[in-house]
Coordinates of C-alpha atoms in Angstrom, one line a residue:
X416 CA 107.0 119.7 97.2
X417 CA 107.7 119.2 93.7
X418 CA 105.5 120.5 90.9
X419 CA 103.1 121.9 93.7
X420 CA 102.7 124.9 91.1
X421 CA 99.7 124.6 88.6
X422 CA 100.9 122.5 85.4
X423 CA 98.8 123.9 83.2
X424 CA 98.0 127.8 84.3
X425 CA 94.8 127.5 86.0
X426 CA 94.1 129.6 88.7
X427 CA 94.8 127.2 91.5
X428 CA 96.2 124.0 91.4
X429 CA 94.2 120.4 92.8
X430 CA 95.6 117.0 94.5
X431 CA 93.9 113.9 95.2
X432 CA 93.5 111.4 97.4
X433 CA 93.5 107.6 97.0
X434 CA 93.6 104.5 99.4
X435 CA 95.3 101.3 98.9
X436 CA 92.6 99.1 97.4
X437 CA 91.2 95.8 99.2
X438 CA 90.8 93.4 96.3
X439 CA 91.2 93.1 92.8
X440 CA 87.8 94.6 91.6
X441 CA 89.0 98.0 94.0
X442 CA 92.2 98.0 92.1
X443 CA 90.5 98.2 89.0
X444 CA 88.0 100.9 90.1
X445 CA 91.4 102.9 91.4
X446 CA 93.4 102.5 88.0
X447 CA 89.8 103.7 86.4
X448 CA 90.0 106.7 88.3
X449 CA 93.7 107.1 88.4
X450 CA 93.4 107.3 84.6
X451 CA 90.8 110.2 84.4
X452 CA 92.4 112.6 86.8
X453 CA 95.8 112.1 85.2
X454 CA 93.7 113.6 82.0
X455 CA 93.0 116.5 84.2
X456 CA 96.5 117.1 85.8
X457 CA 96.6 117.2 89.7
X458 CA 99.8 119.0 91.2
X459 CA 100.0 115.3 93.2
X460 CA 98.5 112.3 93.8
X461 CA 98.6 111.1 97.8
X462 CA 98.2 107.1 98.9
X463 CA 96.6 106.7 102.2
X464 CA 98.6 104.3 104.8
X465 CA 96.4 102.6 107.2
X466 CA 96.6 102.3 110.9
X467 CA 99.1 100.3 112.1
X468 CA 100.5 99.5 108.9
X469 CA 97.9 97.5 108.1
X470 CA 97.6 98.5 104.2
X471 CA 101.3 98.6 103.8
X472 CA 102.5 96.6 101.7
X473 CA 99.4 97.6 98.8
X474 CA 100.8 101.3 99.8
X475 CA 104.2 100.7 98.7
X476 CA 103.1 98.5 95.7
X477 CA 100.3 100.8 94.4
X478 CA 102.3 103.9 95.1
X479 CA 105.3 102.6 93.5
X480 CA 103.2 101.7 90.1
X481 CA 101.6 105.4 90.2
X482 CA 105.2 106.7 89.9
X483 CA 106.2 104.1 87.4
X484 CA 103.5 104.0 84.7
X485 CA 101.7 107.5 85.4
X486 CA 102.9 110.7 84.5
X487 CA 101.5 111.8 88.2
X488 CA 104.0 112.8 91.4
X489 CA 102.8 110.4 94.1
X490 CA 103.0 111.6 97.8
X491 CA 103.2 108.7 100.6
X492 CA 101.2 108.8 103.4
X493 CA 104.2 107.3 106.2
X494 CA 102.3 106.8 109.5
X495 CA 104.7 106.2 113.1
X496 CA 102.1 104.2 115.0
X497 CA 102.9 100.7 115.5
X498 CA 106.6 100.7 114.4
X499 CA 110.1 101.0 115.1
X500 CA 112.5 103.4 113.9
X501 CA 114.3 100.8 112.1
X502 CA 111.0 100.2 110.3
X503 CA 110.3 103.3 109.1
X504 CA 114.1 103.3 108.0
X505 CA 112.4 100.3 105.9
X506 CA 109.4 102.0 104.5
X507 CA 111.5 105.2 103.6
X508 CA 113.9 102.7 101.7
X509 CA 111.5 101.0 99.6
X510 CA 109.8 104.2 98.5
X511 CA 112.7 105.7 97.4
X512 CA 113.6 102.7 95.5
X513 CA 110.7 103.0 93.5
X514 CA 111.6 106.6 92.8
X515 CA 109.3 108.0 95.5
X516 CA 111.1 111.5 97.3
X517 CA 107.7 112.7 98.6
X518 CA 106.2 111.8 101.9
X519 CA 102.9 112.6 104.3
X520 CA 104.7 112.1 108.0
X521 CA 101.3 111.7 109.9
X522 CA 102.0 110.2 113.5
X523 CA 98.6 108.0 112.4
X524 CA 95.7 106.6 114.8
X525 CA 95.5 103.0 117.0
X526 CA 94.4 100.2 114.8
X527 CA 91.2 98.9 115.2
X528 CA 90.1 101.9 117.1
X529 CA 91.4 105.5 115.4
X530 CA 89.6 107.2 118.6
X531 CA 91.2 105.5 120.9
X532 CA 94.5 105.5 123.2
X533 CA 97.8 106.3 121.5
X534 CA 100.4 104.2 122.3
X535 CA 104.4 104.4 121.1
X536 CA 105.5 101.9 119.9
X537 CA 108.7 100.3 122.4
X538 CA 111.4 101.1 119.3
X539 CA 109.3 103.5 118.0
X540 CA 109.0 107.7 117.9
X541 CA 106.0 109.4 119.9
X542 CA 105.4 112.4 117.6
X543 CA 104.9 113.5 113.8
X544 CA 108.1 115.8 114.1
X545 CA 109.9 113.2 115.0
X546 CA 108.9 111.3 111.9
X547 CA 109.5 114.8 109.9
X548 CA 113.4 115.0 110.8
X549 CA 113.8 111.0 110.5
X550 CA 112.3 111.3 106.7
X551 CA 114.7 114.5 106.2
X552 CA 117.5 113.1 107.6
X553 CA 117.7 109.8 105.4
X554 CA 117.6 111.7 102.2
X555 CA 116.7 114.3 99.9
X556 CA 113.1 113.7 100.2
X557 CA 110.2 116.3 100.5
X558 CA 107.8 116.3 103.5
X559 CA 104.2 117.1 104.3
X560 CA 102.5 116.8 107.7
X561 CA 99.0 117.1 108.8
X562 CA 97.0 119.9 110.1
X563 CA 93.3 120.0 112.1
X564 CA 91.3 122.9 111.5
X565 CA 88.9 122.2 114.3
X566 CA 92.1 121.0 116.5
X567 CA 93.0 117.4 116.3
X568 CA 90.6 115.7 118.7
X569 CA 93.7 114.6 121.2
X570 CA 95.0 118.2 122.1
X571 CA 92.9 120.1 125.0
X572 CA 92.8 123.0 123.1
X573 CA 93.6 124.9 119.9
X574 CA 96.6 126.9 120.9
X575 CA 98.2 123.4 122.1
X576 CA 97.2 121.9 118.4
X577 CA 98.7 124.5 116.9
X578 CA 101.7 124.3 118.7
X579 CA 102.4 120.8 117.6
X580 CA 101.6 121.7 114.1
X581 CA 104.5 124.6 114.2
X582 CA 106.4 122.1 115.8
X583 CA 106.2 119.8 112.6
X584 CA 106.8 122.9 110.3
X585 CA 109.8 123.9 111.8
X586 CA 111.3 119.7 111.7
X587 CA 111.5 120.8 108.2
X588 CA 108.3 119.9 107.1
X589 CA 107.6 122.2 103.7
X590 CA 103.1 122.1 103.9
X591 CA 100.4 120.8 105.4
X592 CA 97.6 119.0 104.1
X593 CA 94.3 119.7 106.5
X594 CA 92.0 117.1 108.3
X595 CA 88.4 117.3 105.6
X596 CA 86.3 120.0 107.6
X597 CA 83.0 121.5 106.5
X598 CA 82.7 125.3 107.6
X599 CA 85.6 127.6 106.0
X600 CA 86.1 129.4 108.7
X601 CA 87.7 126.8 110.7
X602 CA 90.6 126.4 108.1
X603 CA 90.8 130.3 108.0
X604 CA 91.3 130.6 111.7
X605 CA 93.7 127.5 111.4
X606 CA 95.6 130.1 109.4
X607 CA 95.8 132.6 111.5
X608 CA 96.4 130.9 114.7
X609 CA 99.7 129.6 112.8
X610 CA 100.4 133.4 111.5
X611 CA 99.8 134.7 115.1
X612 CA 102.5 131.9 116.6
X613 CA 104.8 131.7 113.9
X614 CA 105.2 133.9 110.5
X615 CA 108.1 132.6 109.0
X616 CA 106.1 128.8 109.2
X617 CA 103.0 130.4 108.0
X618 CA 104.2 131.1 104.6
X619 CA 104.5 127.1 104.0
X620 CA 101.6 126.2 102.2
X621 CA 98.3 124.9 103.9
X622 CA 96.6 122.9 101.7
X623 CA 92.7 122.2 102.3
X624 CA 91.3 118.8 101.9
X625 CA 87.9 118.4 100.5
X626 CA 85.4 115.4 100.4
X627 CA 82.3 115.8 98.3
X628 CA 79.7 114.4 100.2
X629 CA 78.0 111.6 98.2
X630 CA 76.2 109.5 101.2
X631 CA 75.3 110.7 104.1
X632 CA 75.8 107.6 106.2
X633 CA 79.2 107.2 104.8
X634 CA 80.1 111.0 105.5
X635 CA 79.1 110.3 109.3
X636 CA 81.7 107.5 109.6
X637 CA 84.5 109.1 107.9
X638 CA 83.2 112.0 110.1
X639 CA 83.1 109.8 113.5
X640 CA 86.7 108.4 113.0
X641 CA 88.3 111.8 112.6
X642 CA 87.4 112.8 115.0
X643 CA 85.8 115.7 112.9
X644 CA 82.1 117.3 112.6
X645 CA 79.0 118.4 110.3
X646 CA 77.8 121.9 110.8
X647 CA 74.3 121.8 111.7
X648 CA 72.6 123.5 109.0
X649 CA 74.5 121.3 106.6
X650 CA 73.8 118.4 108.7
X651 CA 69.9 119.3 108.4
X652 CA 70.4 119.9 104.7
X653 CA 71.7 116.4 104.6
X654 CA 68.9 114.6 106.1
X655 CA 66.2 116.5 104.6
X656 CA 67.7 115.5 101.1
X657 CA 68.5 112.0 102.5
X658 CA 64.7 111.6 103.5
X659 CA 63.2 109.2 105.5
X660 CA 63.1 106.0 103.8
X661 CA 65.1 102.5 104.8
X662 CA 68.0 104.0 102.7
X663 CA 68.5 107.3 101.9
X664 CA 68.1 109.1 98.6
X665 CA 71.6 109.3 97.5
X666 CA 70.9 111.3 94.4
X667 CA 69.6 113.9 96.4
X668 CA 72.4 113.8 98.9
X669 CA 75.3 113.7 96.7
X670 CA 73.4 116.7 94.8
X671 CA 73.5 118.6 98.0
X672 CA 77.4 117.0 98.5
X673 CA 78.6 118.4 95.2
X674 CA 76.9 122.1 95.9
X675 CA 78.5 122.3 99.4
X676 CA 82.2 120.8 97.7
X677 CA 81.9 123.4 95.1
X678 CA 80.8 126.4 97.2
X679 CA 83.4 125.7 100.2
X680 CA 86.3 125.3 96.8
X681 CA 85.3 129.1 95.6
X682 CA 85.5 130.7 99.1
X683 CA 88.7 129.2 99.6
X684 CA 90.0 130.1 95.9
X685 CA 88.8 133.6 96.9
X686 CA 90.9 133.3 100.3
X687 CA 93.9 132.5 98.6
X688 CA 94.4 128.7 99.4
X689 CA 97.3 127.3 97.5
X690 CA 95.6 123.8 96.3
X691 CA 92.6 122.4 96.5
X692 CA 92.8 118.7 98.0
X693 CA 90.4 115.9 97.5
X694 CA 88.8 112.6 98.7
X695 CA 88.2 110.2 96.1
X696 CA 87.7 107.4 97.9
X697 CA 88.9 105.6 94.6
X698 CA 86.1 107.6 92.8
X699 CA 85.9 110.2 90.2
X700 CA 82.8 111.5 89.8
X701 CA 82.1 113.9 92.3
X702 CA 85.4 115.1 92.5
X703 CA 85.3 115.8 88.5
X704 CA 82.3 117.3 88.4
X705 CA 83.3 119.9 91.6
X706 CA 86.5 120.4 89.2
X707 CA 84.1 121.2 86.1
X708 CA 81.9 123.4 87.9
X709 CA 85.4 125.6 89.3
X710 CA 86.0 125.6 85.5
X711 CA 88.5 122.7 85.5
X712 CA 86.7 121.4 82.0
X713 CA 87.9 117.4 81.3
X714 CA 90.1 117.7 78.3
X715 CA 88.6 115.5 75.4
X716 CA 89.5 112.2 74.3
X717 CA 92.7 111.6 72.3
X718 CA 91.5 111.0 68.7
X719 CA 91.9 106.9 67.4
X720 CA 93.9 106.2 64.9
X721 CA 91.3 104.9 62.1

């Protein structure tokens, strides 16, 4: 990827994550938070594509302005469910014509349901590789897949999982950007199973993602769609801060949230991941304030001219 390198020397570089906004209040709230990381200088930006397609026209459009009035390097999320080849020729087009050469090729989850069956589409491709070599093949564009620390909840078992994500690597794919997990050790054996099965594709970077937890009930449903899970003790930790009110003490559960974010970000600085990648969800807050406390500080505001 372009620019994956730190821009300004720190000791590892950070990306993060955005989603096509819903309405015109979300869009604002994005370009709020698009402005203050691009004060702090993330390696890349991503846009999220939703299932089926559903968000893509607000992908193109949003991800097209990031490149065009930002001085950030947008990645596209490109999913393969629910489309044809000829499609995805399509989508590939109109990114590049906005100056876009860097793509996520996720093979996506079902609309309406992203646990339930997968189904090609008629004219369409039936795995993420495929969607790695179509990218590659229609220019000079640089490509990203996805990888599951705890195994992506379709595969019967790990070594199958990590089959599929060599698979991806070796369609050309340059990095991976990991499902959000919560226990270290799961991206550390993801790691090695990819060492253990393939060393020349284990030097590609795997990047971790990272979502500070600021609601529990809201951490549960991005939990329950991927498919993904809380360790116990954190779990616990989680509902003992959220209490047991009618609604749950946010405070004290993003407090816990921002602890967990930052500890998991220093063990894997101190395991050597090459980027740090976060969930915003259009937010940033909690994603600063992680950043701070790795010693990220916010540069200060550009004097006014008087």
């Amino acid at each position: 990827m372009d620019r994956l390198g730190d821009p300004r020397g720190r000791r590892i570089p950070f990306s993060v994550e955005f989603s096509p906004p819903r309405d015109a209040d979300a869009e604002a709230r994005l370009w709020r938070a698009v402005r203050v990381f691009e004060r702090l200088g993330p390696a890349f930006v991503s846009m999220t594509y939703g299932a089926g397609g559903s968000t893509r026209d607000r992908t193109v459009r949003v991800t097209g302005e990031l490149a065009e009035a930002t001085t950030l390097l947008p990645v596209a999320h490109l999913t393969a469910v629910g489309h044809s080849i000829d499609e995805l020729r399509a989508m590939v087009g109109a990114y590049a014509d906005r100056g876009i050469t860097n793509i996520l090729a996720l093979r996506g989850d079902p609309p309406g349901n992203p646990l339930g069956e997968w189904e090609q589409h008629p004219g369409g491709l039936a795995h993420a590789d495929e969607l790695v070599r179509l990218v590659r093949d229609l220019g000079d564009f640089h490509v990203g897949v996805a990888s599951f620390p705890e195994g992506h909840h379709r595969s019967p078992d790990l070594d199958h999982d990590t089959r599929f994500m060599v698979n991806k690597l070796r369609a050309g794919a340059e990095y991976s950007i990991t499902q959000m997990f919560f226990d270290v050790e799961h991206y550390l054996r993801l790691r090695d199973r990819v060492a253990a099965f393939d060393a020349e594709q284990a030097a590609k970077p795997i990047i971790p993602e990272i979502m500070p937890i600021t609601s529990l009930r809201s951490a549960r449903r991005s939990l329950e769609l991927s498919g993904s899970k809380l360790p116990a003790a954190l779990e616990e930790r989680l509902v003992r801060a959220a209490g047991g009110g009618p609604e749950e003490n946010r405070a004290a559960v993003r407090e816990v949230g921002i602890d967990v974010a930052t500890e998991m970000c220093e063990r894997l600085i101190s395991e050597g991941a090459p980027c740090l990648h976060f969930i915003t969800l259009n937010f940033a807050r909690a994603t600063s304030e992680v950043l701070t406390r790795l010693g990220i500080e916010m540069p200060a505001p550009a004097a006014q001219p008087a």
